[in-house]
XYZ file of C-alpha atoms in Angstrom:
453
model
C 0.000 0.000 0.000
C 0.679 3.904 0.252
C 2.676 3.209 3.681
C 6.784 2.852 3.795
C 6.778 -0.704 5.279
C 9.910 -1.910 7.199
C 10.668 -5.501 7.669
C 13.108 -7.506 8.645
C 14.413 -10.937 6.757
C 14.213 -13.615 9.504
C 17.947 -14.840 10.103
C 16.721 -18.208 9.878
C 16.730 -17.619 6.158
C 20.348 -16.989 6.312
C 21.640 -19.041 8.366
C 25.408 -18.147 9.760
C 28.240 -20.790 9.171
C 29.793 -22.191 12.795
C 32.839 -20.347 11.898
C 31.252 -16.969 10.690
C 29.656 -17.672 14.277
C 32.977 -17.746 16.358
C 34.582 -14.648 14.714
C 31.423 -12.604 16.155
C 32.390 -10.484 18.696
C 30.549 -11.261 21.965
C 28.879 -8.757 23.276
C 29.238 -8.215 27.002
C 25.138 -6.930 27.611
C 22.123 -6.901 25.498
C 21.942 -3.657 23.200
C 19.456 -0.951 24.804
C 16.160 -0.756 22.673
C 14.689 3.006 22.332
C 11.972 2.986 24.223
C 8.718 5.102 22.815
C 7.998 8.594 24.977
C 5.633 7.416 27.499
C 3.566 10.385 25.968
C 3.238 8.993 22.623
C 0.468 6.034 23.210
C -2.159 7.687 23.976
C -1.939 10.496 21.718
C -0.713 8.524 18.937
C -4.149 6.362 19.151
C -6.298 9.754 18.790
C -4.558 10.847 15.813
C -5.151 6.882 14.129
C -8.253 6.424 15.377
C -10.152 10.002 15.106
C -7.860 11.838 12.186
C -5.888 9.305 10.083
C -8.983 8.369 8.030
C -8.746 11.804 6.599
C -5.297 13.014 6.839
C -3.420 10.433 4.901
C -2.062 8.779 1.764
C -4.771 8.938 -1.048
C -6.964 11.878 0.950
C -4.847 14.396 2.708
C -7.535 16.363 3.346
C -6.499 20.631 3.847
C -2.551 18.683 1.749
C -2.175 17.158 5.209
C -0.961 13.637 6.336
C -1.235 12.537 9.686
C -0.269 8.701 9.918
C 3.673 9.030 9.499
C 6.160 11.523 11.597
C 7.421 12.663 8.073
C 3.539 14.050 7.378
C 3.162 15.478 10.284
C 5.885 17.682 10.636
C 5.675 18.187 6.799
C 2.115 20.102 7.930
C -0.577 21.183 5.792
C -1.925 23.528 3.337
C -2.259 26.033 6.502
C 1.477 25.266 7.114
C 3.266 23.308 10.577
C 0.786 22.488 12.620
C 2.301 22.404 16.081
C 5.396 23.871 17.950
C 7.379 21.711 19.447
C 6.995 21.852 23.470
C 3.813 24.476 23.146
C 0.318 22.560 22.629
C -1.480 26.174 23.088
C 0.949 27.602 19.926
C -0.081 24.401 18.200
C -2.913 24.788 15.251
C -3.376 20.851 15.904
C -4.345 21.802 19.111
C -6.597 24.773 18.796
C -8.966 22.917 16.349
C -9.845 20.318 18.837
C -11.774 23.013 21.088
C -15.584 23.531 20.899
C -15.141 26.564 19.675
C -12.109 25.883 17.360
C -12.266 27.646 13.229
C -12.262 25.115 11.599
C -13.389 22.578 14.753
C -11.565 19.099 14.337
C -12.918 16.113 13.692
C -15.932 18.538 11.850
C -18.624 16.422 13.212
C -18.171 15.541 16.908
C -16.318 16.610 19.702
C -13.087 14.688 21.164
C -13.621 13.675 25.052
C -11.255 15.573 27.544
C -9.341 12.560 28.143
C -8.212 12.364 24.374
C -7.755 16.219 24.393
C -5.723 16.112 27.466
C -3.667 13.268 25.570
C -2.749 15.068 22.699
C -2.110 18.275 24.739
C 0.462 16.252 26.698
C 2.078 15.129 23.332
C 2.420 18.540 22.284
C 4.168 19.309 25.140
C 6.941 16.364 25.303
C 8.002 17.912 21.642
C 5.417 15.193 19.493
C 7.348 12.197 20.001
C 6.759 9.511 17.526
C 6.169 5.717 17.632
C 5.334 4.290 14.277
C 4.126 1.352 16.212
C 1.050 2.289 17.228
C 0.074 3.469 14.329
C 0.383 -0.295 12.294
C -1.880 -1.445 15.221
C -5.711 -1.855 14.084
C -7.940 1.146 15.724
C -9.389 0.107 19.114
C -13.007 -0.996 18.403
C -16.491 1.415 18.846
C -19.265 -0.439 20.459
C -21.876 -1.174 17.568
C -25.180 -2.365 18.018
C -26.058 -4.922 14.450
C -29.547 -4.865 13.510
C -30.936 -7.214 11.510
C -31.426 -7.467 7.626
C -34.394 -6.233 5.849
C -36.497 -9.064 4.581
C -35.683 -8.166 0.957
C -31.916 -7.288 1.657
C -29.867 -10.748 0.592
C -26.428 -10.005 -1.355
C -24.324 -12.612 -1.939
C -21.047 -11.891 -0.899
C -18.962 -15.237 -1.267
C -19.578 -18.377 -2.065
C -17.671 -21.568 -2.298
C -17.780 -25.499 -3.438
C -16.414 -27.958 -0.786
C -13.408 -29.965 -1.178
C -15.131 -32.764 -2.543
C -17.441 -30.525 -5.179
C -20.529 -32.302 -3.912
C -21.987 -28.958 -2.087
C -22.137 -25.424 -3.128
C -22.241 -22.931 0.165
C -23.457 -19.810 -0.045
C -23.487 -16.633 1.939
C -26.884 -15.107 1.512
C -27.671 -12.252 3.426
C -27.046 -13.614 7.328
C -27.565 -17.009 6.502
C -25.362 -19.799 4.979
C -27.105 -22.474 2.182
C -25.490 -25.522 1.372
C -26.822 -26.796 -2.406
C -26.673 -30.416 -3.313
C -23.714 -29.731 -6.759
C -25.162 -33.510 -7.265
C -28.067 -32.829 -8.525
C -30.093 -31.911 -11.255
C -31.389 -27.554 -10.601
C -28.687 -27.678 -7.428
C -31.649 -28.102 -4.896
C -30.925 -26.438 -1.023
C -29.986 -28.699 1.631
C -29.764 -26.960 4.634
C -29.416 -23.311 5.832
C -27.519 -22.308 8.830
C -28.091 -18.657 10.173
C -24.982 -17.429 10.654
C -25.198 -13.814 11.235
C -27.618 -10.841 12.696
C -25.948 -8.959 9.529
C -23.876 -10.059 5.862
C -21.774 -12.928 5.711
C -18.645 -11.242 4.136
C -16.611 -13.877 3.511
C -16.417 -17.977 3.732
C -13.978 -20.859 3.521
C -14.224 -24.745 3.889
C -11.854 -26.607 5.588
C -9.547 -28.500 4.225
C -11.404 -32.072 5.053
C -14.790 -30.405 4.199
C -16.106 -31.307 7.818
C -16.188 -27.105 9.146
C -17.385 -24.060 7.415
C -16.111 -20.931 8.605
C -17.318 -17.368 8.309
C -16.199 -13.927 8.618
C -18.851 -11.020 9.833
C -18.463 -7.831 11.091
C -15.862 -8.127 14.105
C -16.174 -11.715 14.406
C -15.172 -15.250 12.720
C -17.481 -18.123 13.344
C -16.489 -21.934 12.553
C -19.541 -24.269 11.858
C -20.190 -28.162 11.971
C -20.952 -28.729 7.889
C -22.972 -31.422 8.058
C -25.407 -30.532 11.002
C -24.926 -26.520 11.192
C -23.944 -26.632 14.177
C -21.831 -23.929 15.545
C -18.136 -25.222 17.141
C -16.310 -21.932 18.054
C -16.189 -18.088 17.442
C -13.345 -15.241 17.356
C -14.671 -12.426 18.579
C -11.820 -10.487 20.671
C -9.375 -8.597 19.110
C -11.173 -7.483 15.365
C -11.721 -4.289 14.225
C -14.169 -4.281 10.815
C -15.492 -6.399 8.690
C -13.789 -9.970 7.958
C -14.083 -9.848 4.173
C -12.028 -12.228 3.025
C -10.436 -15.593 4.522
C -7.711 -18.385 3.467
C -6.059 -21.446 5.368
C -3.391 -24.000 4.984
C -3.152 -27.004 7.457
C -3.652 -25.774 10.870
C -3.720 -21.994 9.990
C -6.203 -19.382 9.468
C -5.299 -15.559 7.909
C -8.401 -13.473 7.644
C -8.137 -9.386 6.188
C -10.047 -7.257 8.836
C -10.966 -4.195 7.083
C -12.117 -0.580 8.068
C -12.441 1.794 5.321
C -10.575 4.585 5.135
C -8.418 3.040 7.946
C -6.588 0.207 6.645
C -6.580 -3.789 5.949
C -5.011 -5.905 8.897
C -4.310 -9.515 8.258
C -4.677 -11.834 11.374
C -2.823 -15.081 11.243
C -4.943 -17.854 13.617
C -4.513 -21.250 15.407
C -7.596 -22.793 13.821
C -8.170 -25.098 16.451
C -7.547 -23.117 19.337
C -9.456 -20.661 17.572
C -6.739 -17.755 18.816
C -5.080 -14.980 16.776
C -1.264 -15.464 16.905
C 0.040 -12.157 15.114
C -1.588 -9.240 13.189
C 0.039 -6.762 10.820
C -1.344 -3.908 8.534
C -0.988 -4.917 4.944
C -2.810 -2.244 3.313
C -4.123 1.499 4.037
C -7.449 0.647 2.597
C -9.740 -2.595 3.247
C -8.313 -5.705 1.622
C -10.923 -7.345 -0.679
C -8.875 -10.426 -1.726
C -6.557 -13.041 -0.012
C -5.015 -15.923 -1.704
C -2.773 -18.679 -0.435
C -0.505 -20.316 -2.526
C -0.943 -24.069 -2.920
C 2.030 -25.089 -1.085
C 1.207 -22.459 1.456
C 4.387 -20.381 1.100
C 3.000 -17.585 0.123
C -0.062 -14.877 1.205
C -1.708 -12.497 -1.293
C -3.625 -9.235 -0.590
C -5.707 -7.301 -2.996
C -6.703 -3.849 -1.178
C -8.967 -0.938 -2.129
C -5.260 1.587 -2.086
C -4.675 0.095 -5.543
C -2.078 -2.555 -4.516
C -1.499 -6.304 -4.338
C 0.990 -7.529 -1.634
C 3.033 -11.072 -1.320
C 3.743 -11.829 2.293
C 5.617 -14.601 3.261
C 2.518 -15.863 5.814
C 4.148 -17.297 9.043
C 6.039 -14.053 9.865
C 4.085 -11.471 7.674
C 7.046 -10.342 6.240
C 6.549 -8.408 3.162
C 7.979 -9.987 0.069
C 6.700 -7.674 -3.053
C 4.486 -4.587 -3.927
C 2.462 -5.139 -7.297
C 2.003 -2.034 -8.593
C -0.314 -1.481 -12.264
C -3.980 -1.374 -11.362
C -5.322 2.585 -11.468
C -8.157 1.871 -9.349
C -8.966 -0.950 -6.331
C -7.626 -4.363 -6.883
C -11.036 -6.475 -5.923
C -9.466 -9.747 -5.997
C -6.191 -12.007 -5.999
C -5.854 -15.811 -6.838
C -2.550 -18.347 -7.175
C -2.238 -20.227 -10.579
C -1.858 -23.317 -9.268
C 0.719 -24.332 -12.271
C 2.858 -22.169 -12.192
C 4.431 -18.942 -10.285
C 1.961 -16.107 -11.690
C -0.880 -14.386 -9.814
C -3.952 -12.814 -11.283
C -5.895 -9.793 -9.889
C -8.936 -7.660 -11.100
C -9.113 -4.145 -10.261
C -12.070 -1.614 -10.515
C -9.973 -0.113 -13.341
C -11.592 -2.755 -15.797
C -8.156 -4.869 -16.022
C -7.314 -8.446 -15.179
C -3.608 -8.784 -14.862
C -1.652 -11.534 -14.784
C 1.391 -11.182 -12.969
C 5.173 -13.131 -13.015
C 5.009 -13.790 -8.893
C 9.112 -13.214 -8.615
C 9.633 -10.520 -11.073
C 6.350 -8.507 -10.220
C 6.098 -8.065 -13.960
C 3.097 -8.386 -15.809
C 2.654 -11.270 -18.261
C -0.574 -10.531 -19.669
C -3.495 -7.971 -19.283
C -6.672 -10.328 -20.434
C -10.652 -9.233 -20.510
C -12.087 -6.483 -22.555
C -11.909 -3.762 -20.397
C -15.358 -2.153 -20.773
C -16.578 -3.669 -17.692
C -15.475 -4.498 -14.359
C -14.166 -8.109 -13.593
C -15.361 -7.965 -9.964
C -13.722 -11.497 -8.796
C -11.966 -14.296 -10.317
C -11.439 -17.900 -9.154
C -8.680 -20.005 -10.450
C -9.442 -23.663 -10.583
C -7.692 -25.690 -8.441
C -6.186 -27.985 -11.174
C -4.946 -25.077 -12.482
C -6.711 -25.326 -16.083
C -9.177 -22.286 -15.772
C -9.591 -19.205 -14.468
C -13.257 -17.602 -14.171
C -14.025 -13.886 -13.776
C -17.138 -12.713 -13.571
C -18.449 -8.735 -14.178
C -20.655 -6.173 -12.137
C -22.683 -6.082 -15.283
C -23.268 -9.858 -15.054
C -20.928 -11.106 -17.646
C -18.421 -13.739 -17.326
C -15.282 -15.229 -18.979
C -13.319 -18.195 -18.330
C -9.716 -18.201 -19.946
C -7.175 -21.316 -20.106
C -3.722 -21.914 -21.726
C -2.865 -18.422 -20.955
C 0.291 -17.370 -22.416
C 3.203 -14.716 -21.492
C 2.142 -11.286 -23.526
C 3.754 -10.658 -26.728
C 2.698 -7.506 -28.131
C -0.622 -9.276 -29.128
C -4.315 -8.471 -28.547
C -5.282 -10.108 -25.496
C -7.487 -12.517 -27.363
C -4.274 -13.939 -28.696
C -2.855 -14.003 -24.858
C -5.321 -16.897 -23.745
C -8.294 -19.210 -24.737
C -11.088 -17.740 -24.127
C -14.956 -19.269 -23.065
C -17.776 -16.745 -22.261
C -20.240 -17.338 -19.810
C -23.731 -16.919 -20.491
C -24.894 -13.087 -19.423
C -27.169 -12.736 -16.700
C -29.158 -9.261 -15.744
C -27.551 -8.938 -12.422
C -24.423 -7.444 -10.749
C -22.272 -10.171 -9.698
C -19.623 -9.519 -6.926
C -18.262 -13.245 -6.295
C -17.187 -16.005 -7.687
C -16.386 -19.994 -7.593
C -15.403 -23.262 -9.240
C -14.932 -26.956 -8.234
C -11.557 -28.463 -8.771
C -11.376 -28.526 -12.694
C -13.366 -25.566 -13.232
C -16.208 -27.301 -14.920
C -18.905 -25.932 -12.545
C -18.998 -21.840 -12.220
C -21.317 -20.295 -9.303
C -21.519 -16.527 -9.163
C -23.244 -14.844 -6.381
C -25.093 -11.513 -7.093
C -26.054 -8.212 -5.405
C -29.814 -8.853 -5.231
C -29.421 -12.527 -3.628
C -29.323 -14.791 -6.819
C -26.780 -17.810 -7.239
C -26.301 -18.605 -11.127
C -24.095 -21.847 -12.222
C -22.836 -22.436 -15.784
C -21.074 -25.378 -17.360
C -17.700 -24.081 -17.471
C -16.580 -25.749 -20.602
C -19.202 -24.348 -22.904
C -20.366 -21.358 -20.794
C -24.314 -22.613 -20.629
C -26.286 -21.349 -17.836
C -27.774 -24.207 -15.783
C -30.923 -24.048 -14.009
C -30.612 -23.230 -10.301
C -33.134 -23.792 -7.740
């Protein structure tokens, strides 16, 4: 994303020889660590949670950038806006009072405490510890109503391991079609959620569903509905996307405006083990390579990211799309990646070289997800004007039209805005789930809508 990101590569990558080890100098005491002003915390959490959402990367609003030391003291279109050691002489200050010109944050008033926070800040020079400022924003309370009747978006949707069942997130509720047999007929419904089900994921074995809701992540018993566990400490937005290899979970916890955390989890224990921000928007897309090694993000700041997953270390920045990248997915064949942005592109990308291979679709509509198969043989994208493609034997770009780049099947148009899509293992099913609560499935060979109950 728009942020400087700093990592470190972890040593056990490099490992030293025994002899590089005994020419190290030992050192007699373990090296001091600056420690963050004790005045920095608390003041440093205002300015993330109450001003960041306007002052930064993408919409500085008044030219000025709160969520890096760099943007502060850079100040704003009205010039600095503090003095170092006098909180009174500070224009960051004097906004913050009721009867401040202009008043900051425009529509509410901060409580004393957070006033008196900042004011102590001010005073200790406006210390900085980028630290707090990757953390996620501490949580409001919010009270979910539910649904209206007539309100049931699809939001994700997925075919088990097996490709016997088709789940879908409809509204609050989770249905589980029989892929078996003839019109797909509904098998069971579990109610999931008082509001959407943004995201969903089978296990590995097919025995547990899991969803992702607003500030929680529930795990459910597929072939009852019966609920096993729940995260619901230590999330910030919505869970909109989710992905898992052998005992691990990563969901992307997204607040708008805020920025996209990813939160790796002990499935069973059903705890979050790390969290780090991986974009400055909300993260729309995740993707796991096959062989686990590797963690994709597609976020709403334009980007895709590659993370190596165990110790979120950042491994590459794809840059390209002009508008939000909507979705990521793994070729399972090969090292390339493919996203879809809201710029009416699907890129494929070289994984290791970050260069692009091929830009496919025709780019007068937006590709709003894809789903590679996991046989690797087809990849399926699907458009907010309720077209589809499905392209195979995709090829490095030459120079050529993009019809020349891949093989390419449409999909039967529906009249509906599809936002997700999913195929079983060779791609020869395609499910698409659509704004207005409708589930469509094709044959994926020929493109042929199928009747769906």
């Amino acid at each position: 994303m728009r942020l400087p990101f700093l990592f470190l590569i972890p040593a056990l990558l490099f490992p030293c020889s025994d002899t590089a080890r005994a020419q190290e100098p030992v050192p007699t005491q373990a090296p001091s660590i600056p420690q963050a002003h004790p005045a920095a915390g608390a003041a440093l959490e205002v300015l993330r949670d109450e001003c960041v959402a306007c002052h930064r990367t993408g919409k500085n609003k008044g030219g000025l950038k709160l969520g890096t030391e760099q943007g502060l003291k850079a100040g704003g279109e009205s010039g600095p806006v503090f003095v170092p050691g006098k909180a009174t002489e500070s224009l960051l200050f004097s906004v913050l009072s009721k009867d401040g010109d202009p008043h900051m944050p425009p529509k509410k008033q901060l409580a004393a405490p957070q006033i008196e926070a900042l004011r102590a800040w001010l005073e200790a020079g406006a210390p900085w510890d980028a630290a707090v400022m990757e953390r996620p924003p501490r949580g409001k309370p919010v009270k979910l109503r539910p649904l209206p009747a007539n309100v049931k978006p699809v939001f994700a949707l997925s075919f088990s391991p097996d490709g016997a069942t088709l789940a879908v997130a409809r509204g609050g509720n989770i249905e589980l079609h029989d892929v078996t047999a003839e019109r797909f007929p509904l098998k069971s419904t579990i109610a999931a959620e008082v509001d959407t089900v943004a995201s969903l994921l089978w296990s590995h074995d097919g025995k547990t569903l899991i969803t992702g809701g607003f500030r929680q992540i529930r795990f459910w018993n597929s072939a009852d509905g019966s609920a096993t566990g729940a995260i619901t400490e230590g999330l910030s937005g919505d869970v909109t996307a989710l992905c898992s290899h052998g005992g691990t979970l990563w969901a992307a916890d997204s607040l708008a405006s805020r920025g996209g955390f990813v939160h790796r989890i002990a499935s069973e224990e059903r705890k979050i083990l790390q969290t780090w921000k991986a974009h400055e928007d909300s993260i729309y897309g995740l993707a796991l390579s096959p062989d686990g090694l590797w963690l994709a993000s597609a976020g709403a700041d334009r980007l895709m990211r590659r993370w190596e997953p165990l110790s979120g270390a950042l491994v590459g920045t794809y840059e390209g799309h002009t508008n939000q990248v909507l979705s990521v997915a793994f070729d399972p064949l090969s090292p390339r990646l493919a996203t879809t942005g809201a710029d009416r592109e699907i890129k494929i990308w070289d994984r290791d070289s970050r260069e692009q291979d091929a830009v496919l679709g025709d780019k007068k509509q937006v590709t709003s997800a894809l789903h590679w198969s996991a046989d690797g043989t087809r990849l399926a994208g699907v458009t907010d004007r309720g077209g589809g493609s499905v392209f195979s034997a995709i090829q490095k770009h030459t120079g050529a039209q993009s019809s020349e780049t891949a093989k390419i099947q449409k999909l039967d148009k529906v009249a509906a805005v599809l936002q997700c899509v999913s195929s079983n293992k060779d791609g020869t099913r395609i499910a698409a789930g659509a704004a207005d609560g409708r589930v469509f499935m094709w044959n994926g060979s020929d493109g042929k809508l199928l009747p769906f109950e």
